[in-house]
PDB file of C-alpha atoms and ligand atoms in Angstrom:
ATOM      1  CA  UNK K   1      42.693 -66.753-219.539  1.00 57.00           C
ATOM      2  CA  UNK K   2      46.150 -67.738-218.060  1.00 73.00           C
ATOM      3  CA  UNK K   3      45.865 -68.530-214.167  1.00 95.00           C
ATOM      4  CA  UNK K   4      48.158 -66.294-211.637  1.00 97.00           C
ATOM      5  CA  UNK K   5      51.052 -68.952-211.809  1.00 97.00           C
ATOM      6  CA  UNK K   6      51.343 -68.030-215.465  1.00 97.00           C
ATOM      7  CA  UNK K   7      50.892 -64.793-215.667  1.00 98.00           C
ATOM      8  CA  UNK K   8      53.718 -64.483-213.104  1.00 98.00           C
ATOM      9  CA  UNK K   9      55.963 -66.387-214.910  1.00 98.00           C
ATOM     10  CA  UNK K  10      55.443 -64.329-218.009  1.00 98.00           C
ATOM     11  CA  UNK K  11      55.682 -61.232-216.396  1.00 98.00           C
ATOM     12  CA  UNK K  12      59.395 -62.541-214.577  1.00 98.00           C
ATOM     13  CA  UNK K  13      60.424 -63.657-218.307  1.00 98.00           C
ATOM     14  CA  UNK K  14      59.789 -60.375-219.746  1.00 98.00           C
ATOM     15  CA  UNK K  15      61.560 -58.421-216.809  1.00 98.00           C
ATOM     16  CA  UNK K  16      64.538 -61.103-217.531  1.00 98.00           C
ATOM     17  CA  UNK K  17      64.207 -60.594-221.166  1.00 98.00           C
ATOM     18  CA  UNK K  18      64.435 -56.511-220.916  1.00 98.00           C
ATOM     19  CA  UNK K  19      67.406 -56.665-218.400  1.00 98.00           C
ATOM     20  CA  UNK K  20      65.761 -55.364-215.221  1.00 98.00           C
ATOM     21  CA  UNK K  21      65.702 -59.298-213.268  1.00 98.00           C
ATOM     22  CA  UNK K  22      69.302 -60.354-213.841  1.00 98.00           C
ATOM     23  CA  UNK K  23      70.884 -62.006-210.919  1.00 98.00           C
ATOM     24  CA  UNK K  24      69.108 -65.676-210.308  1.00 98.00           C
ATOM     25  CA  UNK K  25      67.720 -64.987-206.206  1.00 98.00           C
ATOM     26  CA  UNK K  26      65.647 -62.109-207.849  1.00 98.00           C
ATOM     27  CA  UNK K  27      64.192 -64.021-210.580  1.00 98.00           C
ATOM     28  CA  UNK K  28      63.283 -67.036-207.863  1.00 98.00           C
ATOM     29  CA  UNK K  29      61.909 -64.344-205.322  1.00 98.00           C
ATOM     30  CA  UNK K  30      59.525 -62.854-208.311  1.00 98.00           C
ATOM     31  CA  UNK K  31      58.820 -66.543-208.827  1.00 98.00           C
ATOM     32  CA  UNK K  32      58.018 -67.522-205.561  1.00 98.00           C
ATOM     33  CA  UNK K  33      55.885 -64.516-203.909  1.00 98.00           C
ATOM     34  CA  UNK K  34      52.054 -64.012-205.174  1.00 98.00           C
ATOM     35  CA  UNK K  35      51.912 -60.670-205.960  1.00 98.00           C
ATOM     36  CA  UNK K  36      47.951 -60.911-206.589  1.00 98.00           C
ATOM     37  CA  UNK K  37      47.636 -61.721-202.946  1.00 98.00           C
ATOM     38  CA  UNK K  38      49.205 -57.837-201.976  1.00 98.00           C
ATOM     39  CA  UNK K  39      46.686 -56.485-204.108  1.00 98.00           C
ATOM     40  CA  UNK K  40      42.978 -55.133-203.087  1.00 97.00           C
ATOM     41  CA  UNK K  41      40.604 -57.691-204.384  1.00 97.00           C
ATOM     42  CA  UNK K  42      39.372 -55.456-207.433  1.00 97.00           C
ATOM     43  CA  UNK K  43      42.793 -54.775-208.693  1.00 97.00           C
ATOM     44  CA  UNK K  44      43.522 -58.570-208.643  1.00 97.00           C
ATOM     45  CA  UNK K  45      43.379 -59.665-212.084  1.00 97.00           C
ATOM     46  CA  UNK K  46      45.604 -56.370-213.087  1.00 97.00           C
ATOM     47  CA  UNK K  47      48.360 -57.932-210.376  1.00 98.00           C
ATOM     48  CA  UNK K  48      50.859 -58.829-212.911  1.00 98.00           C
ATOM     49  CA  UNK K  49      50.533 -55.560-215.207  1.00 97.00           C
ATOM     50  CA  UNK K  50      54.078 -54.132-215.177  1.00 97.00           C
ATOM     51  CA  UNK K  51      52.209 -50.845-213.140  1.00 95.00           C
ATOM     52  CA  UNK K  52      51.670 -49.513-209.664  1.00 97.00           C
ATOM     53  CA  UNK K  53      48.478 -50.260-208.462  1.00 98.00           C
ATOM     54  CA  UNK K  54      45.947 -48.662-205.913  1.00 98.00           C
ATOM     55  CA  UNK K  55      46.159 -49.596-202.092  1.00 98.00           C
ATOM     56  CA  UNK K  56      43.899 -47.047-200.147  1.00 97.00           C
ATOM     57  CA  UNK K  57      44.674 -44.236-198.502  1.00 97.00           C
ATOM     58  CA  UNK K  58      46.458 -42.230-201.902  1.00 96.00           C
ATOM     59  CA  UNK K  59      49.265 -44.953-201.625  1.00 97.00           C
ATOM     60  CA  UNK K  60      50.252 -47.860-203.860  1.00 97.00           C
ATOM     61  CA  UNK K  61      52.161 -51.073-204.431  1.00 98.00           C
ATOM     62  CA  UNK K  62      54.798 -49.659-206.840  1.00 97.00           C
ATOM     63  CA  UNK K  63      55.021 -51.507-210.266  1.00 98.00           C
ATOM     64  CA  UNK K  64      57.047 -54.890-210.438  1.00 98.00           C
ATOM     65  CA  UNK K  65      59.890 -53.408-212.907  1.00 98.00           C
ATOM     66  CA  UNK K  66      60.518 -50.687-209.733  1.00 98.00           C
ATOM     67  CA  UNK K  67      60.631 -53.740-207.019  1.00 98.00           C
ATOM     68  CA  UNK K  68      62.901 -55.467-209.369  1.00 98.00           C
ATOM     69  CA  UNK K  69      65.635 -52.672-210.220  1.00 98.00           C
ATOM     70  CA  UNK K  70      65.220 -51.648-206.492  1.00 98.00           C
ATOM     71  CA  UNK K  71      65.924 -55.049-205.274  1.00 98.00           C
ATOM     72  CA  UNK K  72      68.715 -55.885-207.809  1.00 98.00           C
ATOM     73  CA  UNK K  73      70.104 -52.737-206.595  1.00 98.00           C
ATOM     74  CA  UNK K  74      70.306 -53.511-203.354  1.00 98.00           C
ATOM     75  CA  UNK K  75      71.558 -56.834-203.855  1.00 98.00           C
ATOM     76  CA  UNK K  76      70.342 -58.258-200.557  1.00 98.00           C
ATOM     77  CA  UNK K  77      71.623 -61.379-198.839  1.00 97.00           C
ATOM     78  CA  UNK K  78      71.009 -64.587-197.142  1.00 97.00           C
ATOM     79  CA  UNK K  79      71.407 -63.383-193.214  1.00 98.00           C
ATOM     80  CA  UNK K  80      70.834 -60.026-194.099  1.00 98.00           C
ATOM     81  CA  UNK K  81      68.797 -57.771-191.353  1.00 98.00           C
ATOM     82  CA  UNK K  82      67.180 -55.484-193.685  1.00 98.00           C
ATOM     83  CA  UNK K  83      64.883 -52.143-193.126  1.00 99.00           C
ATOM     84  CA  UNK K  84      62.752 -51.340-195.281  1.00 99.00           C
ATOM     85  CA  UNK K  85      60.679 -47.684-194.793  1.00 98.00           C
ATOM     86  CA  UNK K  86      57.419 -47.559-196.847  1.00 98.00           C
ATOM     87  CA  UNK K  87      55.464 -51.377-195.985  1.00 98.00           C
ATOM     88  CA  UNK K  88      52.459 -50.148-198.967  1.00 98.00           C
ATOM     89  CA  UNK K  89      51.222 -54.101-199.145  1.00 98.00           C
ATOM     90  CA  UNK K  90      53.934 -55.802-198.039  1.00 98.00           C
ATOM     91  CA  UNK K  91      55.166 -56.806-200.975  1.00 98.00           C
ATOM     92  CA  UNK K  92      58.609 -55.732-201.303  1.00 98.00           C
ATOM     93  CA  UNK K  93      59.139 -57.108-197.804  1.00 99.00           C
ATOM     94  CA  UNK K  94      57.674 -60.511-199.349  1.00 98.00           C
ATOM     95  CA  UNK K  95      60.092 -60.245-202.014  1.00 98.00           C
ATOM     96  CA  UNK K  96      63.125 -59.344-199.714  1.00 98.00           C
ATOM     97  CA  UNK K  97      62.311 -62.035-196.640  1.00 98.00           C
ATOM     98  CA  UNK K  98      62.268 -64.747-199.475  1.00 98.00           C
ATOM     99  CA  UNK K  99      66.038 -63.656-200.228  1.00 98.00           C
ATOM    100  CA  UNK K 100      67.737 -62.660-196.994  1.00 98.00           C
ATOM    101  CA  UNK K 101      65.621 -65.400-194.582  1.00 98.00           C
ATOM    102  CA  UNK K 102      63.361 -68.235-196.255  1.00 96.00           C
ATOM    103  CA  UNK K 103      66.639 -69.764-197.128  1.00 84.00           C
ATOM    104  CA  UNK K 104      68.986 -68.578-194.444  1.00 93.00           C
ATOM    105  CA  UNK K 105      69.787 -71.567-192.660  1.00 92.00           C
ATOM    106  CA  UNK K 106      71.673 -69.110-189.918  1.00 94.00           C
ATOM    107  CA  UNK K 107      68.068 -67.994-188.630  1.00 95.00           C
ATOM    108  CA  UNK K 108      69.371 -64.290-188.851  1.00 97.00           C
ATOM    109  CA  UNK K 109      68.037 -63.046-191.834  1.00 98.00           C
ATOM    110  CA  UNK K 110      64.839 -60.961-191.024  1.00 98.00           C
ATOM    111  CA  UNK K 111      62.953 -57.873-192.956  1.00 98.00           C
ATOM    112  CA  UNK K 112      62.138 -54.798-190.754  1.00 98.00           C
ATOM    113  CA  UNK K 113      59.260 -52.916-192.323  1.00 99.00           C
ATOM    114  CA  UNK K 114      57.653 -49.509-191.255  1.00 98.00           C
ATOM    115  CA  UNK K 115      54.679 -47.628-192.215  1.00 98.00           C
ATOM    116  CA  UNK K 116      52.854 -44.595-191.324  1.00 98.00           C
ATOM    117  CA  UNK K 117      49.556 -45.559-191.913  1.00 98.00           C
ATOM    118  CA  UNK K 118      48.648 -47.609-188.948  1.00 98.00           C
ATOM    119  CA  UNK K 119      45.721 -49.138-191.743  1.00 98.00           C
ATOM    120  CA  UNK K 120      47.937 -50.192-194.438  1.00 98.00           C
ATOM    121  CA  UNK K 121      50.602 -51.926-191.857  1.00 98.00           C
ATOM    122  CA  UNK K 122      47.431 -53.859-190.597  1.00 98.00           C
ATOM    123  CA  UNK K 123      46.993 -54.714-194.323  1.00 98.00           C
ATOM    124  CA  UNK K 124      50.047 -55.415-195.289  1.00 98.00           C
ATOM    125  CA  UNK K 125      50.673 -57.633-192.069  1.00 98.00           C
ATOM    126  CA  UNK K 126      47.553 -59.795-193.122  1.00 98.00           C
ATOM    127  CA  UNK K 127      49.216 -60.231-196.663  1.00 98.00           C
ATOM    128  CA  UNK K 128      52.313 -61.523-194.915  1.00 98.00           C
ATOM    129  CA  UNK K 129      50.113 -63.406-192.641  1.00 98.00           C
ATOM    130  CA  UNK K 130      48.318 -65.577-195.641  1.00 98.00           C
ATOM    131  CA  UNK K 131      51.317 -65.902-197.645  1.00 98.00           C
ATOM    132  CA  UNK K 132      53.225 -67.284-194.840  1.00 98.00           C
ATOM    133  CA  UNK K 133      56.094 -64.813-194.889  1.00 98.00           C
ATOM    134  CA  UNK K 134      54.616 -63.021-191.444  1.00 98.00           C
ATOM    135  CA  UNK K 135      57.613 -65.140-189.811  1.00 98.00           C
ATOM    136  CA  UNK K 136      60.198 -63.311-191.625  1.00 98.00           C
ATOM    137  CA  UNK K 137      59.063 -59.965-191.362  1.00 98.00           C
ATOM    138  CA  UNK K 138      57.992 -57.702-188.453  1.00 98.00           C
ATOM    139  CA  UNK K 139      55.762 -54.560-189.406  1.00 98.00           C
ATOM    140  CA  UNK K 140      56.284 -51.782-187.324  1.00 98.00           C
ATOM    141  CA  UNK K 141      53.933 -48.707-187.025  1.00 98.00           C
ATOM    142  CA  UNK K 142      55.692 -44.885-187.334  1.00 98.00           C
ATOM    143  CA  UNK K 143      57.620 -42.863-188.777  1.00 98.00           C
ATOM    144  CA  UNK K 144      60.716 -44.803-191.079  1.00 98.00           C
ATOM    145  CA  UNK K 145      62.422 -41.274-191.975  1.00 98.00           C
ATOM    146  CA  UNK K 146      63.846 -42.173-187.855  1.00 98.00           C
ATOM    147  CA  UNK K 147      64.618 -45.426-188.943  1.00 98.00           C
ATOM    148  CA  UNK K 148      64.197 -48.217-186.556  1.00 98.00           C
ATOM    149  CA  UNK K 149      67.109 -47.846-183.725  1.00 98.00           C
ATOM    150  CA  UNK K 150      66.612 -50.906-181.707  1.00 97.00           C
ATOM    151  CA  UNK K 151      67.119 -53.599-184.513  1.00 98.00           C
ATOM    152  CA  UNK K 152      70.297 -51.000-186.009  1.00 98.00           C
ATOM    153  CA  UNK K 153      72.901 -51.837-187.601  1.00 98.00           C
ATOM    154  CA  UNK K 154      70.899 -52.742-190.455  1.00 98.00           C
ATOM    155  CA  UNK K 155      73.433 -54.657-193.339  1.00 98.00           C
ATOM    156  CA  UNK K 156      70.268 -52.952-195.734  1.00 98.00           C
ATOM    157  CA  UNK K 157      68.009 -50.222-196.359  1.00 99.00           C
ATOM    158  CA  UNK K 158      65.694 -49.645-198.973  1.00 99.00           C
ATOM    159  CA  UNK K 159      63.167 -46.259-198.905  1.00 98.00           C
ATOM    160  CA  UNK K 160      59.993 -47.350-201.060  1.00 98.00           C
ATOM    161  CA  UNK K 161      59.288 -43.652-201.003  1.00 98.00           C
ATOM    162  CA  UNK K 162      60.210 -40.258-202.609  1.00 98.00           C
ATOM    163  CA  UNK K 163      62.462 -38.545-200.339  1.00 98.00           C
ATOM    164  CA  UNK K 164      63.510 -34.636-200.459  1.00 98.00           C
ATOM    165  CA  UNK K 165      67.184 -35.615-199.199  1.00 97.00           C
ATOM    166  CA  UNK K 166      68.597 -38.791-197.555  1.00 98.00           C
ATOM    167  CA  UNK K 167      67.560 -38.983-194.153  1.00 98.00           C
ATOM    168  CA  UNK K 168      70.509 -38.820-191.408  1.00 98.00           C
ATOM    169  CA  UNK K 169      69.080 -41.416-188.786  1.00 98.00           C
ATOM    170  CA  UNK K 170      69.223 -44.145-191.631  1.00 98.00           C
ATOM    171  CA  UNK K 171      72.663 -43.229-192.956  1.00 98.00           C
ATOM    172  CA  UNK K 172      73.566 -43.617-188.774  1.00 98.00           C
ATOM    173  CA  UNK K 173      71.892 -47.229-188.649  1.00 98.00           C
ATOM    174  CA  UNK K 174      72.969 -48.510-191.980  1.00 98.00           C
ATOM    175  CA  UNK K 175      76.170 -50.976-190.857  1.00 98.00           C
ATOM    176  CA  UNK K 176      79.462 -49.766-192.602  1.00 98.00           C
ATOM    177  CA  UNK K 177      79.654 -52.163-195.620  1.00 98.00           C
ATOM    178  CA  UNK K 178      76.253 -52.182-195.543  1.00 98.00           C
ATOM    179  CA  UNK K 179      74.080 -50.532-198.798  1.00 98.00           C
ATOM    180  CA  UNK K 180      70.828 -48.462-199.140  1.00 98.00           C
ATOM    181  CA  UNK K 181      68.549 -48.134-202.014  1.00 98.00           C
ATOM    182  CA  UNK K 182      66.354 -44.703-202.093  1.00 98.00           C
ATOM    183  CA  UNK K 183      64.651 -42.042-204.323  1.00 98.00           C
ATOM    184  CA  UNK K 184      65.623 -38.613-203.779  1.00 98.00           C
ATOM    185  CA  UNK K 185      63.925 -35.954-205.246  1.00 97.00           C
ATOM    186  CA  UNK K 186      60.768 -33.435-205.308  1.00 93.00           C
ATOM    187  CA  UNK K 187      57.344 -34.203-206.067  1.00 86.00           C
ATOM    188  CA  UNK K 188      57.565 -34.742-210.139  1.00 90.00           C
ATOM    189  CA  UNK K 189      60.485 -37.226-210.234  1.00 94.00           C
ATOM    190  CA  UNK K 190      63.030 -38.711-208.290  1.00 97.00           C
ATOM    191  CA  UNK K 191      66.226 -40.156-208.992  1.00 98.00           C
ATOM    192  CA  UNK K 192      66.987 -43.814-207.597  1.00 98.00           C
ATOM    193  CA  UNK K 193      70.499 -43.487-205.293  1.00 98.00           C
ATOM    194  CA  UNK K 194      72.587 -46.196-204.465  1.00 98.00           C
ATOM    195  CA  UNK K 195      74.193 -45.721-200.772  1.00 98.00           C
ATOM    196  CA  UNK K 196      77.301 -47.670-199.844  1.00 98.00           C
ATOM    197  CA  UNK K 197      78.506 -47.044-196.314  1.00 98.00           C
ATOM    198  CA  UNK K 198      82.192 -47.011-195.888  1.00 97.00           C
ATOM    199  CA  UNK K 199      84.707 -46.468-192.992  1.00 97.00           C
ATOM    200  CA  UNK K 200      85.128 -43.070-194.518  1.00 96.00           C
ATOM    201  CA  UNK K 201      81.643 -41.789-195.002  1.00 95.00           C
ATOM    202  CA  UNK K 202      78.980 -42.519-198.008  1.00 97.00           C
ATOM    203  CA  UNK K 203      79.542 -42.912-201.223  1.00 98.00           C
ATOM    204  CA  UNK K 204      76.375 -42.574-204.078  1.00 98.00           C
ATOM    205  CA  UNK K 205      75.656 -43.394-206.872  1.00 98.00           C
ATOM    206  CA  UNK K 206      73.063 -41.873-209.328  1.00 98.00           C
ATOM    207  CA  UNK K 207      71.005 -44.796-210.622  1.00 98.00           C
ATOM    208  CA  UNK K 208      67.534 -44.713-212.931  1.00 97.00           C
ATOM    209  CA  UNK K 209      64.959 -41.754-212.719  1.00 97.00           C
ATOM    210  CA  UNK K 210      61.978 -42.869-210.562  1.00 97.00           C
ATOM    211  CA  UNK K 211      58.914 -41.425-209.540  1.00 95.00           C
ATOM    212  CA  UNK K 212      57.426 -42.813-205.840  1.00 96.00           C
ATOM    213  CA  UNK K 213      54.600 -41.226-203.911  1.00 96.00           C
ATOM    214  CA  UNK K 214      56.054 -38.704-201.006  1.00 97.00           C
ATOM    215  CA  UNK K 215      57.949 -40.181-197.929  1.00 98.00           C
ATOM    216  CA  UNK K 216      56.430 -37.962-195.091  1.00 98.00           C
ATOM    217  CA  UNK K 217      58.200 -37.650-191.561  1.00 98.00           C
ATOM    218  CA  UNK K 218      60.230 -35.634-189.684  1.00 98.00           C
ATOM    219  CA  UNK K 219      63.362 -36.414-192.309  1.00 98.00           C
ATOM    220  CA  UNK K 220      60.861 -36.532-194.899  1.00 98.00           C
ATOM    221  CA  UNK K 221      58.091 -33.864-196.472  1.00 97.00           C
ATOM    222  CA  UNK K 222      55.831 -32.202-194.250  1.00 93.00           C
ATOM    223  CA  UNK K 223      52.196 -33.865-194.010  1.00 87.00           C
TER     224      UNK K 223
HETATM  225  N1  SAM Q 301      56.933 -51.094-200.620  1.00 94.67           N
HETATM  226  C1  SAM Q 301      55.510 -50.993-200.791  1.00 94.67           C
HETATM  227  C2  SAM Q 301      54.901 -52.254-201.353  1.00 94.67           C
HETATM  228  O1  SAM Q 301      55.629 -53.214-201.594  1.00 94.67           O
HETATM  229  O2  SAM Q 301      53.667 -52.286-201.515  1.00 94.67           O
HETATM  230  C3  SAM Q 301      55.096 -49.800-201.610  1.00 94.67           C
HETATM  231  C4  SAM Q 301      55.313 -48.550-200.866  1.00 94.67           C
HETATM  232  S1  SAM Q 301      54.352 -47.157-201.329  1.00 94.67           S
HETATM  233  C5  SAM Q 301      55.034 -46.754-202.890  1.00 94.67           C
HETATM  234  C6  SAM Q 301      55.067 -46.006-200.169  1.00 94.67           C
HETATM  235  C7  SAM Q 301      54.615 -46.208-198.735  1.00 94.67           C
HETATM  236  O3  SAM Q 301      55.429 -45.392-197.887  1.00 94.67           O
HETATM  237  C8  SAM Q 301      53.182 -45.780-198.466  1.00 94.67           C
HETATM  238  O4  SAM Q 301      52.461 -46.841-197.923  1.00 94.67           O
HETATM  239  C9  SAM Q 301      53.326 -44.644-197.474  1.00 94.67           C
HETATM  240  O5  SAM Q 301      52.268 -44.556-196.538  1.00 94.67           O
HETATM  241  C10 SAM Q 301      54.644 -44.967-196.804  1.00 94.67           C
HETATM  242  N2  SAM Q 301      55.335 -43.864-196.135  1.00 94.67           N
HETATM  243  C11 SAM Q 301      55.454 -42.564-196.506  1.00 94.67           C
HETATM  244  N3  SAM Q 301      56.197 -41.877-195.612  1.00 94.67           N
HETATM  245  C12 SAM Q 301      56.548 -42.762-194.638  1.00 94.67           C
HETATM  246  C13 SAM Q 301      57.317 -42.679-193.440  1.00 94.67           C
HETATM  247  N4  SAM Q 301      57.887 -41.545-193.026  1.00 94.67           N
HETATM  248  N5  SAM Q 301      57.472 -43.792-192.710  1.00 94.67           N
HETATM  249  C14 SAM Q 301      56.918 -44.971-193.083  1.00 94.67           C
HETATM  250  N6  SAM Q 301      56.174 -45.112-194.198  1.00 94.67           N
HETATM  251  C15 SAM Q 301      55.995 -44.017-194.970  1.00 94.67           C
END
């Protein structure tokens, strides 16, 4: 059997392969973070499985094709002060700090990550913890639909869940130039939009149908 090392590299070549990793920061960010180490222990040795997988609590770390188009799409940068709403495991904010701050020799890039479930941000902080990327990333307990005001403007956003509409508050502390990633939709499917924030207003774009578990907030679906 292949070790971890190996299986991620075959998984990154076959998301290269199909299309879905194109631009060379995502492919080294897929490279560098071990996504077995976001996983619970008994869903390790399905960690590089193109699928979501089971986190506790009804939630899960979405599947590695979705973090990939999602990231492409948001085509972060180095120095970037990004928000992300939906921590799961930590993951995608793994993926993201290794981008817009392991790298940054400014010192500004940083990943802002909330979650709702004051159990999985404890989780997801010890993931960052062990994999070192705790440093990069600051997990914040509440309710993302109301963003994060005292870190705003953010130059990203990215929604890791399924939103009924886009929520106001994050459109207000996305900077103008700035781009958000998020899936809109009802329960059964969601389509992926692409945000850019102009002088003028928003502009989106429809991107890939997506289907994410329920964002749940005030701008969000009831609880
Ligand atoms: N990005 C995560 C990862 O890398 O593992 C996967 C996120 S999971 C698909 C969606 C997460 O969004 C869940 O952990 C859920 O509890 C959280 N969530 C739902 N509504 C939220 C809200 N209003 N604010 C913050 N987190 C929320």
């Amino acid at each position: 059997m292949a070790g971890f090392e190996e299986e991620r590299r075959r998984l990154v070549e076959r998301l290269v392969r199909e299309g879905i990793i194109v631009s060379e920061k995502v492919k080294k960010a897929f490279l560098a973070v071990p996504r077995e180490e976001f996983v619970p222990p008994e869903h390790r040795p399905w960690a590089y499985e193109d699928h979501p997988l089971p986190i506790g609590y009804g939630q899960t770390i979405s599947a590695p094709h979705m973090v990939a188009i999602m990231t492409e799409r948001l085509d972060p940068m180095p120095g970037d002060r990004v928000l992300e709403v939906g921590t799961g495991s930590g993951y995608q904010a793994a993926i993201l700090a290794e981008i817009v701050a392991k790298n940054d020799p400014s010192g500004r890039g940083h990943v802002f990550t909330i979650e709702r479930i004051k159990e999985l941000a404890e989780f997801a902080r010890r993931n960052l913890e062990k994999t070192g990327y705790i440093r990069y990333v600051t997990v914040i307990v509440g309710d993302g639909t109301l963003g994060y005001p005292d870190m705003a403007p953010y130059d990203r956003i990215i929604v890791t869940a399924a939103a009924p509409r886009i929520p106001p508050p994050l459109i207000e502390q996305l900077r103008v130039g700035g781009r958000m990633v998020i899936p809109v939709g009802d329960a059964w499917g969601q389509e992926l939009l692409v945000v850019d924030k102009t002088e003028k207003g928003i502009r989106v774009k429809r991107d890939v149908p997506c289907v994410f578990v329920p964002l749940i907030g005030r701008f969000g679906w009831r609880d």
